[in-house]
CSV table of C-alpha atoms and ligand atoms in Angstrom, one decimal:
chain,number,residue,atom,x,y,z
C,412,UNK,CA,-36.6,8.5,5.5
C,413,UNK,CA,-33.1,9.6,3.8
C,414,UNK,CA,-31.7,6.1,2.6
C,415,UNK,CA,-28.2,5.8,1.1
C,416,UNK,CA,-26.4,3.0,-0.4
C,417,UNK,CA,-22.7,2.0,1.0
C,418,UNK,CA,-20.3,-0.2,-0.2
C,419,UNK,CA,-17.6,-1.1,2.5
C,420,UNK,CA,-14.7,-2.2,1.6
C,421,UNK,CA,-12.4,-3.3,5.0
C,422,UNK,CA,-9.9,-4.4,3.0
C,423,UNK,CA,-6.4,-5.3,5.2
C,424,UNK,CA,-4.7,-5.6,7.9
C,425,UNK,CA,-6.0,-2.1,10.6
C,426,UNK,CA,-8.8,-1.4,7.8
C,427,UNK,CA,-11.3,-3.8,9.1
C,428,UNK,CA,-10.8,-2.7,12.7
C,429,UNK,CA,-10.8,1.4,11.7
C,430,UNK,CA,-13.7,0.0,9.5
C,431,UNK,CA,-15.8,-1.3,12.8
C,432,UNK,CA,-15.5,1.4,14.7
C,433,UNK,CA,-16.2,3.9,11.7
C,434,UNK,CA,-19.4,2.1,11.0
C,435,UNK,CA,-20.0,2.2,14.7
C,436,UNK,CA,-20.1,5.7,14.4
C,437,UNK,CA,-22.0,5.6,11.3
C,438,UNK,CA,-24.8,3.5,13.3
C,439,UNK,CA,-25.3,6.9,16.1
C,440,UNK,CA,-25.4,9.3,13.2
C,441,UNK,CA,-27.8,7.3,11.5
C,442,UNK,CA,-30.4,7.3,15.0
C,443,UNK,CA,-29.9,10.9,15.9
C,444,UNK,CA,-30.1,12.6,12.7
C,445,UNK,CA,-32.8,10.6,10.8
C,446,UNK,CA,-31.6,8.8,7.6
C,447,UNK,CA,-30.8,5.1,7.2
C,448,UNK,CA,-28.0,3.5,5.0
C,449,UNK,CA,-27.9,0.2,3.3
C,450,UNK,CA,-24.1,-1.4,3.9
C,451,UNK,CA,-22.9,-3.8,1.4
C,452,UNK,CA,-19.3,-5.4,2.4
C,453,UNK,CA,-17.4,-6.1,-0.9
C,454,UNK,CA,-14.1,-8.2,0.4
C,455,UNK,CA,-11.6,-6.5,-1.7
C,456,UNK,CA,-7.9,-7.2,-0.5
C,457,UNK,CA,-5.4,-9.5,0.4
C,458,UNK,CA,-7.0,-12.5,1.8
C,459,UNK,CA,-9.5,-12.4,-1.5
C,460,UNK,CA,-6.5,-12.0,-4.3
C,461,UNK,CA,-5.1,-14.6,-2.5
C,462,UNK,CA,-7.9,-17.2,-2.6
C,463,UNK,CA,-9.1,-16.1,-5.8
C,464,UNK,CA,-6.3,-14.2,-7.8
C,465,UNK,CA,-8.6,-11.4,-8.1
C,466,UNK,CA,-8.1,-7.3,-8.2
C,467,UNK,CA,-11.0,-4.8,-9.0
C,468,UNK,CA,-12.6,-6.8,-11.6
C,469,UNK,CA,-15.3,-5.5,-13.7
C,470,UNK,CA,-18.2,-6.9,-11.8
C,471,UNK,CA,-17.3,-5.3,-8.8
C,472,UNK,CA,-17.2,-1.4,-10.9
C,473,UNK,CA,-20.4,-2.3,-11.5
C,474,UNK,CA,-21.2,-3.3,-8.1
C,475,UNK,CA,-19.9,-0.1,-6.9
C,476,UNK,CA,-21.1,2.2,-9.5
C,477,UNK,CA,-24.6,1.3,-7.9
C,478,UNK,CA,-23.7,2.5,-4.2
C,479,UNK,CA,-23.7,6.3,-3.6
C,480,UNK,CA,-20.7,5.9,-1.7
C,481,UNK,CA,-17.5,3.6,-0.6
C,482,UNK,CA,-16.0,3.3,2.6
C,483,UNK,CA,-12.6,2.4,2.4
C,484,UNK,CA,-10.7,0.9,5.1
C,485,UNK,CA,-6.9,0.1,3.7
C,486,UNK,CA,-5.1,-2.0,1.3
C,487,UNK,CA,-1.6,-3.6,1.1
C,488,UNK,CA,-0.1,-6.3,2.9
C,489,UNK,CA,3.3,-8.1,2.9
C,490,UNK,CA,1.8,-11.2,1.7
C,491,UNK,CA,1.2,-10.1,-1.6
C,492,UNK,CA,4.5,-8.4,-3.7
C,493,UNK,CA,4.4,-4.6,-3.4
C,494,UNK,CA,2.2,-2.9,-5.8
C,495,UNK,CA,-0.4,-5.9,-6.8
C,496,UNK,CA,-2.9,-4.5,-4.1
C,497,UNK,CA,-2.4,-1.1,-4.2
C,498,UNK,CA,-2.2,0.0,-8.3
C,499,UNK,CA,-5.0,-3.4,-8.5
C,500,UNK,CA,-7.7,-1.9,-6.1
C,501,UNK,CA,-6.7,1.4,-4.9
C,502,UNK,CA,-5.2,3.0,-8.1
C,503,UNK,CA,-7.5,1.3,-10.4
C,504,UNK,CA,-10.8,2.0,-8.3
C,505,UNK,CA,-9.7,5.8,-8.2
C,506,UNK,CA,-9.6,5.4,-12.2
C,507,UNK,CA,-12.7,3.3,-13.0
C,508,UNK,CA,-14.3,6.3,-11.1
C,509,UNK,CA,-12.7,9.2,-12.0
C,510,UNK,CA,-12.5,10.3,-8.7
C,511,UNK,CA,-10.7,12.9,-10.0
C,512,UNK,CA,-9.9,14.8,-6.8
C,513,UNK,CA,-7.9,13.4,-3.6
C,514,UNK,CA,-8.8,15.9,-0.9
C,515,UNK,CA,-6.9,15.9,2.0
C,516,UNK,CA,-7.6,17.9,4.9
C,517,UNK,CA,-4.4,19.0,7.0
C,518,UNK,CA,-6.2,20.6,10.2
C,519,UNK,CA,-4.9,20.8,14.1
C,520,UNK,CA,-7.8,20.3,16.1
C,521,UNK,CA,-7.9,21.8,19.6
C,522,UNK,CA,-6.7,19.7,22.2
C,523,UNK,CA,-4.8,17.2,20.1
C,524,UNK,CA,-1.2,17.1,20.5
C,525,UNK,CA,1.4,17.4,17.6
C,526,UNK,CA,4.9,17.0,17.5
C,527,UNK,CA,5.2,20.3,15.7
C,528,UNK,CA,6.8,22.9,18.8
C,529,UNK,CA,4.9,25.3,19.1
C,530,UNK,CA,2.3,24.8,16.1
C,531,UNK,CA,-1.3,26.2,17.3
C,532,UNK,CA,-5.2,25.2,15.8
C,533,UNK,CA,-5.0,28.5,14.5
C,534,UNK,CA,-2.0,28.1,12.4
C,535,UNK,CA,-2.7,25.2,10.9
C,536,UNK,CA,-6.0,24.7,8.6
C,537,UNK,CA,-5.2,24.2,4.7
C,538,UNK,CA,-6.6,21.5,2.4
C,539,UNK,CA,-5.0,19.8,-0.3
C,540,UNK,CA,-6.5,19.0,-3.5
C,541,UNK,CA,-4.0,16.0,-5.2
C,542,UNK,CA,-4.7,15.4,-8.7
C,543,UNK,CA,-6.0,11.7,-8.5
C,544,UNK,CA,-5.6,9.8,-11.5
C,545,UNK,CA,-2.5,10.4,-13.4
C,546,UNK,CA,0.9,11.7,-13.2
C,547,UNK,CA,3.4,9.3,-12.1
C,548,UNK,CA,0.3,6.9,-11.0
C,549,UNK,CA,-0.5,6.3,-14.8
C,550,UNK,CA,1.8,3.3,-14.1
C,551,UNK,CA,3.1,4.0,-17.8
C,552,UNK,CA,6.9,2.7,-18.1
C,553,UNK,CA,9.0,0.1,-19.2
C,554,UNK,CA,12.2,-1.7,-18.3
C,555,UNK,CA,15.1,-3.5,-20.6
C,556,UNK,CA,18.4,-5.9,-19.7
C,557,UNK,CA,16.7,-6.4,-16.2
C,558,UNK,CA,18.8,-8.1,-14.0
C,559,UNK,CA,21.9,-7.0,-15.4
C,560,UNK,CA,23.9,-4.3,-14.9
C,561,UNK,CA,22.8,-2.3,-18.2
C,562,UNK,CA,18.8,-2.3,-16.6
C,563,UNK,CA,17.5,0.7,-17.5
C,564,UNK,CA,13.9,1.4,-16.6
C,565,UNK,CA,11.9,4.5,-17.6
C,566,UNK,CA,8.9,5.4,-15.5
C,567,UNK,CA,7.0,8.4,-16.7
C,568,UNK,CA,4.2,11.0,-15.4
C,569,UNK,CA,1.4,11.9,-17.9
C,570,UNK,CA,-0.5,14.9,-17.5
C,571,UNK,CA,-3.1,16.1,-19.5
C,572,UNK,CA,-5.1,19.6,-19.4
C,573,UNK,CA,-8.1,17.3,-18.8
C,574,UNK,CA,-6.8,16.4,-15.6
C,575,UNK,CA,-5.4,18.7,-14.1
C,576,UNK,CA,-7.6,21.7,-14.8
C,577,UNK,CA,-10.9,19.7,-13.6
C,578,UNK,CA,-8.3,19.3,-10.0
C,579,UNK,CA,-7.6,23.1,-10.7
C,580,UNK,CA,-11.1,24.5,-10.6
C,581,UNK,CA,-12.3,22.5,-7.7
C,582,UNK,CA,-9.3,24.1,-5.8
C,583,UNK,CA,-10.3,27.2,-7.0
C,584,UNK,CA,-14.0,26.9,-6.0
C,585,UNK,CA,-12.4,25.9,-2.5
C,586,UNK,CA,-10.0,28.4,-2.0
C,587,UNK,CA,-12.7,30.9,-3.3
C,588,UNK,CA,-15.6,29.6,0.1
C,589,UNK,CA,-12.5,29.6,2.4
C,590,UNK,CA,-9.8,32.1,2.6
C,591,UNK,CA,-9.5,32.9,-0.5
C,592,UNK,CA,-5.8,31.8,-1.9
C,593,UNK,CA,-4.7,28.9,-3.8
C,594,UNK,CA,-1.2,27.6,-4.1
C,595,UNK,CA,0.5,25.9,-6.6
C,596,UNK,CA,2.7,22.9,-5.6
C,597,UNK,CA,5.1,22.0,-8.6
C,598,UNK,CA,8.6,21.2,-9.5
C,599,UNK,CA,8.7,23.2,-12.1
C,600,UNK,CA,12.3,24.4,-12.0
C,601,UNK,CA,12.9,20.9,-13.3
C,602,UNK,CA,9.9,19.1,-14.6
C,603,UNK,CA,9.4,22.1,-17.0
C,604,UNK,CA,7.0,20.1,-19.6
C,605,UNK,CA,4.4,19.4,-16.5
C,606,UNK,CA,5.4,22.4,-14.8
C,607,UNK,CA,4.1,24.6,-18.2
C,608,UNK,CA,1.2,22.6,-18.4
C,609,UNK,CA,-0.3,23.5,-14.3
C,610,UNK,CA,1.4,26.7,-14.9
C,611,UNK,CA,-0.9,27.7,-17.7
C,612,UNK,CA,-4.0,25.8,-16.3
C,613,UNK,CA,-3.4,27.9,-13.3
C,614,UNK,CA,-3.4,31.1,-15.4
C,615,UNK,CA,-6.4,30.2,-17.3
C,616,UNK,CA,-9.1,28.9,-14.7
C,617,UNK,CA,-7.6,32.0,-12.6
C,618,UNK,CA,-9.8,34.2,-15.3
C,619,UNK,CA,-13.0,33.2,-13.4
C,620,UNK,CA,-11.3,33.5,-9.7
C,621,UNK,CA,-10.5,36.8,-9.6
C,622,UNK,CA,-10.8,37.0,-6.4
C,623,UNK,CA,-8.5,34.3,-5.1
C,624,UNK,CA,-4.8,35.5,-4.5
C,625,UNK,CA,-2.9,32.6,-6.0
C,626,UNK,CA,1.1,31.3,-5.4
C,627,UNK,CA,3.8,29.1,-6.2
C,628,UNK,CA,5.8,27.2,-4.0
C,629,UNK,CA,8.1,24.2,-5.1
C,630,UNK,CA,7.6,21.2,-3.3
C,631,UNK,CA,10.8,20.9,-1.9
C,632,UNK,CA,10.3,24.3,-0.5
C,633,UNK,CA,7.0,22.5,0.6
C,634,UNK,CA,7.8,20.3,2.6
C,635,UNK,CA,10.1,23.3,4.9
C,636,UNK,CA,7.5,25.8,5.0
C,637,UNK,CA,4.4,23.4,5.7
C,638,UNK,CA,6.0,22.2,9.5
C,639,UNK,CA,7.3,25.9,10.0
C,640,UNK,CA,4.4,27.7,8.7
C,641,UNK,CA,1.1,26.5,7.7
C,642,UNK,CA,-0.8,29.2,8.3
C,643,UNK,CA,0.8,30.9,4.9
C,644,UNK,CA,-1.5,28.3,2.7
C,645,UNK,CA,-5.3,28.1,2.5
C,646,UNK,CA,-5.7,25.9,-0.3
C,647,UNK,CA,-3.2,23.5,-2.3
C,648,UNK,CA,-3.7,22.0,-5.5
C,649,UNK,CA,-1.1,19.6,-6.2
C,650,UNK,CA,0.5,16.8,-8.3
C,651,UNK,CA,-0.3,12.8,-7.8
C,652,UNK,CA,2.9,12.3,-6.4
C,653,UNK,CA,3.9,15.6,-5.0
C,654,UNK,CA,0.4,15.1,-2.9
C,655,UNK,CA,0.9,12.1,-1.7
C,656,UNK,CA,4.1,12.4,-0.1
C,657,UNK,CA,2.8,16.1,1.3
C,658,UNK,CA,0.4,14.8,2.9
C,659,UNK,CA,2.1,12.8,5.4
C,660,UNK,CA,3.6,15.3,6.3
C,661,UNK,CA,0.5,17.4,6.8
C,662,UNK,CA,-0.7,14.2,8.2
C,663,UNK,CA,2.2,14.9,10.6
C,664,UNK,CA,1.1,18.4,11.1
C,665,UNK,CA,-2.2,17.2,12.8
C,666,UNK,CA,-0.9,14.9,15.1
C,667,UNK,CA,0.0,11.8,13.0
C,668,UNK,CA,-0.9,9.1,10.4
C,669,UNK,CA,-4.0,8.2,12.2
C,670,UNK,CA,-6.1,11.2,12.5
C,671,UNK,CA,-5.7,11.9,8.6
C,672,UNK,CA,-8.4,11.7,6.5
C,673,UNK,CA,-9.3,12.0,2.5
C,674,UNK,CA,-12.0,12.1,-0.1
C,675,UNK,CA,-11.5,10.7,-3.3
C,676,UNK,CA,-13.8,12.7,-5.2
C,677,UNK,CA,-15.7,12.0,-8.6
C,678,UNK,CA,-17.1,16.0,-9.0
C,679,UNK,CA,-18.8,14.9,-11.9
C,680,UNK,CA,-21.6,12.5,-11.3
C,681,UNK,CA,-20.3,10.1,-12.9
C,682,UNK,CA,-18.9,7.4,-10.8
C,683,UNK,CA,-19.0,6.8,-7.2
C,684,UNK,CA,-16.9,8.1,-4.4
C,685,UNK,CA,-14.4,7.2,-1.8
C,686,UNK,CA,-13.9,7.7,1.8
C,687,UNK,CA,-10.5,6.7,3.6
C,688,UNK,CA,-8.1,7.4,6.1
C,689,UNK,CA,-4.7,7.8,4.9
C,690,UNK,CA,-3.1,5.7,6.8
C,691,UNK,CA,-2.9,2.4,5.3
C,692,UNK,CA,-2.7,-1.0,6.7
C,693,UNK,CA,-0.1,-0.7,9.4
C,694,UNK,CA,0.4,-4.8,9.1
C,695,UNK,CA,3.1,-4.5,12.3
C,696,UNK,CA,-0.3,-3.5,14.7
C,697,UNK,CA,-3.1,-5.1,13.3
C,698,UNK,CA,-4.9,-7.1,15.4
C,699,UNK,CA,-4.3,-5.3,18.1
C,700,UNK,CA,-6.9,-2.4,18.7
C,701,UNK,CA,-3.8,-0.1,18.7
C,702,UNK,CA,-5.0,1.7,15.4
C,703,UNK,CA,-6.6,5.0,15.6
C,704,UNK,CA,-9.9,5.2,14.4
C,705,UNK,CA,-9.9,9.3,14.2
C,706,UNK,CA,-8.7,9.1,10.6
C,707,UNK,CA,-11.4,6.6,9.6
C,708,UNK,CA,-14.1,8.3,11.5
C,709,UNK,CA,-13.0,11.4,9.8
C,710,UNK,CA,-13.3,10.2,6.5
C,711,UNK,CA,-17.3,8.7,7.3
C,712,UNK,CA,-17.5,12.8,8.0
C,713,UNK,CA,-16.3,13.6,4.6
C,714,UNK,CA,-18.6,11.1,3.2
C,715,UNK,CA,-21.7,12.5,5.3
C,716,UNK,CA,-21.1,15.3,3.6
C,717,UNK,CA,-20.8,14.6,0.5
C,718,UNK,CA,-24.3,12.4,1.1
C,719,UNK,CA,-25.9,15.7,1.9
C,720,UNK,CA,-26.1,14.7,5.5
C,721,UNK,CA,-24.3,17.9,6.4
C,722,UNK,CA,-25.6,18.1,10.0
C,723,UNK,CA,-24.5,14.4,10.6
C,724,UNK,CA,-21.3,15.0,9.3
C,725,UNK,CA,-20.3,18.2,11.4
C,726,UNK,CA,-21.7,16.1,14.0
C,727,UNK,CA,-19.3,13.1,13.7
C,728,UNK,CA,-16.6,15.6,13.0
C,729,UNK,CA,-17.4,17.5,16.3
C,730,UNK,CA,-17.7,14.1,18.8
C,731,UNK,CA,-14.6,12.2,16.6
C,732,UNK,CA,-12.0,15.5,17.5
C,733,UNK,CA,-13.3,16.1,21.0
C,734,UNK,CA,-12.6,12.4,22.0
C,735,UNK,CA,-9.0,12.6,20.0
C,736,UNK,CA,-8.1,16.0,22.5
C,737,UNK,CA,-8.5,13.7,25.3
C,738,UNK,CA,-6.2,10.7,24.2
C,739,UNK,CA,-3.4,10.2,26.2
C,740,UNK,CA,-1.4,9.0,23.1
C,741,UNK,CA,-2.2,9.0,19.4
C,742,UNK,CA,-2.3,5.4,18.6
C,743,UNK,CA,-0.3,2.5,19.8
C,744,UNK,CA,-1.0,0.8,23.0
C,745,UNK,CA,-0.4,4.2,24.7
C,746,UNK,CA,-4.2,5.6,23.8
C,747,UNK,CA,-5.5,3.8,26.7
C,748,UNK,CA,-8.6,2.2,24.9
C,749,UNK,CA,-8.9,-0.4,21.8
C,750,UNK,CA,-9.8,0.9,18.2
C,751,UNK,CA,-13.1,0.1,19.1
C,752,UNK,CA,-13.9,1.5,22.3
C,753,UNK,CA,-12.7,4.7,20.8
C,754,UNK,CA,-15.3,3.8,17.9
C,755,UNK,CA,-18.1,3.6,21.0
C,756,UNK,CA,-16.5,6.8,23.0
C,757,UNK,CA,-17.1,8.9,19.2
C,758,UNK,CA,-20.6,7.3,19.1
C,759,UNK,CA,-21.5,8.1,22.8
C,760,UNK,CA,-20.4,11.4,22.5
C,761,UNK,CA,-22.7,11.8,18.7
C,762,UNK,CA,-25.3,10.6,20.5
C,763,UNK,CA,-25.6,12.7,23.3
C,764,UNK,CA,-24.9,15.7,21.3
C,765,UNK,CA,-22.2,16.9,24.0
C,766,UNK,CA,-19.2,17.5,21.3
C,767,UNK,CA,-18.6,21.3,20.9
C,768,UNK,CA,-19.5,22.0,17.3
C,769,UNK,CA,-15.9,22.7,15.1
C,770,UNK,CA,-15.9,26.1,13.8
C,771,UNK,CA,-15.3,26.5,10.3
C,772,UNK,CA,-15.7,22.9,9.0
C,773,UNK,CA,-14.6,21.6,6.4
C,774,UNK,CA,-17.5,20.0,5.8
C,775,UNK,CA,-19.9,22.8,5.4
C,776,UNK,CA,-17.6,24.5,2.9
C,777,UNK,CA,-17.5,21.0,0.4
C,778,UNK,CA,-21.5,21.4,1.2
C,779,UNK,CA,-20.9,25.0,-0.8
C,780,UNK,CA,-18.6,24.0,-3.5
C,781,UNK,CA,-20.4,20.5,-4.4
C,782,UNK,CA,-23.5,22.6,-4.3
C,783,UNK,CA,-22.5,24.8,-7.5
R,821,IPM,C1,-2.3,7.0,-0.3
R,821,IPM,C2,-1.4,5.8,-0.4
R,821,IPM,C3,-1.6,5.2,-1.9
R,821,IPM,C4,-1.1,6.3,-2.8
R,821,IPM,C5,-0.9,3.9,-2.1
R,821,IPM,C6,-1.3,2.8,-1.1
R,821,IPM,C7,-1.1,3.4,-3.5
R,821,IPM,O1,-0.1,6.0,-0.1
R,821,IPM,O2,-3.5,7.0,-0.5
R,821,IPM,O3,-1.7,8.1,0.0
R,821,IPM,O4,0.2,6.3,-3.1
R,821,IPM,O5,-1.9,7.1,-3.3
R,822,MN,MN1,0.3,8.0,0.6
């Protein structure tokens, strides 16, 4: 039997809870499509830095390194100053791994209600590809005369060809299964250096995509067209930061925080990599059950996947969106069941193989382009 190795990291306050029902799911897939996984809970977070005083240490790369995947729950919590968590675990796990690509998946599913008026399914299917490891989150800078009126702190984005043509060509190979266009997210009217540099990657990996209609948009411009009209982009390949504030408003888009999902992405072989939803640790709700475990589920879809188990994965995909259609409310007490009894509803629904299938997954095209 298929046999994979997970690490699971819960992490903080909703991630243990979208964690639970995730791996809930993860227990259905694993009965009705034949494979087994072997889970291994690594308590990175909060509570540990707090007993311990210890980020991503060394050790636990190592750890990781052996596991063909990591299920990532969230990080961050108002216990611990801003930043310590999040540039200690998250930032510096997406480094030690070169998971080199963030994808994030902006897609309406049928049924699910968006605050968008008038946005449809079929106007709304893009993915972006966010560079992952550098740019403003190189954490380079420096500060002088703090706490004085004369502070003056410099905080700069690196970018190297490297990079941001091995994000390029994975956007490319995307674009080129899907629809066939790739756009360019920049600010390039006034970060000229790093705007030349994904200009001319652009150009270059273009040679081999000639069939891939490409654009620019700035990301101002961005964030107007992408509520307005999605349907103009297939494909986006995108700066760290530029990414990550897109993409909650894509998140947005699709219905809200909690349904998003992402891959971080080594495409190399060379490190291991990791599954979460993009919604963070929402420490206000935790505890409650009121988190959404759509986003979480989502991600275990991605990782599927990217395991190979591609019929699992479109499975979980299928039974995770049909239960989201029917929720009364998106997350909050208003969804009319706890995180985990939607965990249980998603693995009911896997089980019995009553989900409609989604047409054109995601998941079958990564299948494509990991497959090269
Ligand atoms: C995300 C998060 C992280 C990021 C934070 C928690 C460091 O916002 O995954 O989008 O900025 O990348
Ligand atoms: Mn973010």
């Amino acid at each position: 039997m298929r046999r994979h190795a997970i690490a699971v990291l819960p992490g903080d306050g909703v991630g243990p809870e979208v964690t639970r029902a995730a791996l809930t799911v993860l227990d259905a897939a694993e009965s009705r499509f034949d494979f087994t996984t072997g889970r291994t809970e690594v308590p990175l977070g909060a509570d540990h830095y707090l007993e311990r005083g210890e980020l991503l240490t060394e050790g636990t790369v190592e750890q990781l390194r052996a596991h063909d995947a990591i299920l990532f729950g969230a990080i961050g919590s108002p216990r611990v100053t801003p930043g310590v968590l999040e540039r200690g675990i998250i930032l510096a796990l997406r480094r030690a791994m070169e998971q080199a690509i963030n994808l994030r998946p902006v897609r309406l599913y049928p049924g699910v209600p968006t605050p968008i008026a008038g946005l449809t399914p079929e106007r709304c299917d893009l993915v972006v590809v966010r560079e992952n490891t550098e740019g403003a989150y190189v954490a380079q800078g420096s500060s002088v005369h703090v706490g004085t009126p004369a502070q003056v702190a410099v905080q700069e984005s690196v970018n190297t060809w490297y990079a941001v043509e091995r994000a390029v060509d994975f956007a490319y190979r995307l674009a080129a299964v899907r629809r066939g266009r790739l756009t360019l997210c920049h600010k390039t009217n006034v970060l000229v250096e790093a705007g030349k540099l994904w200009t001319a990657v652009m150009e270059s990996v273009g040679e081999r995509f000639p069939d891939v209609e490409t654009d620019y948009v700035h990301v101002d411009a961005m964030c107007m067209h992408l509520p307005v009209s999605p349907e103009r982009f297939d494909v986006v390949v995108t700066d760290n930061l530029f990414g990550d504030i897109v993409t909650d408003l894509g998140a947005v888009l699709q219905g809200g925080l909690g349904v998003a999902a992402s891959g971080n992405l080594n495409i190399a072989g060379n490190g291991t990599s990791m599954f979460e939803p993009i919604h963070g640790s929402a420490p206000d709700i935790a505890g409650r059950g009121w988190a959404n475990p759509a986003g979480a589920c989502l991600s275990l879809a991605m990782m599927l996947g990217h395991l190979g188990e591609g019929e699992a994965a479109a499975g979980v995909e299928a039974a995770t969106t049909a239960v989201l259609a029917g929720l009364p409310a998106l997350a909050g007490e208003g969804m009319g069941a706890s995180t985990q009894e939607l965990g249980e509803r998603i693995a009911g629904l896997l089980a019995d193989g009553s989900a409609p299938p989604v047409e054109g997954s995601l998941m079958s095209q990564l299948t494509q382009v990991m497959a090269r």
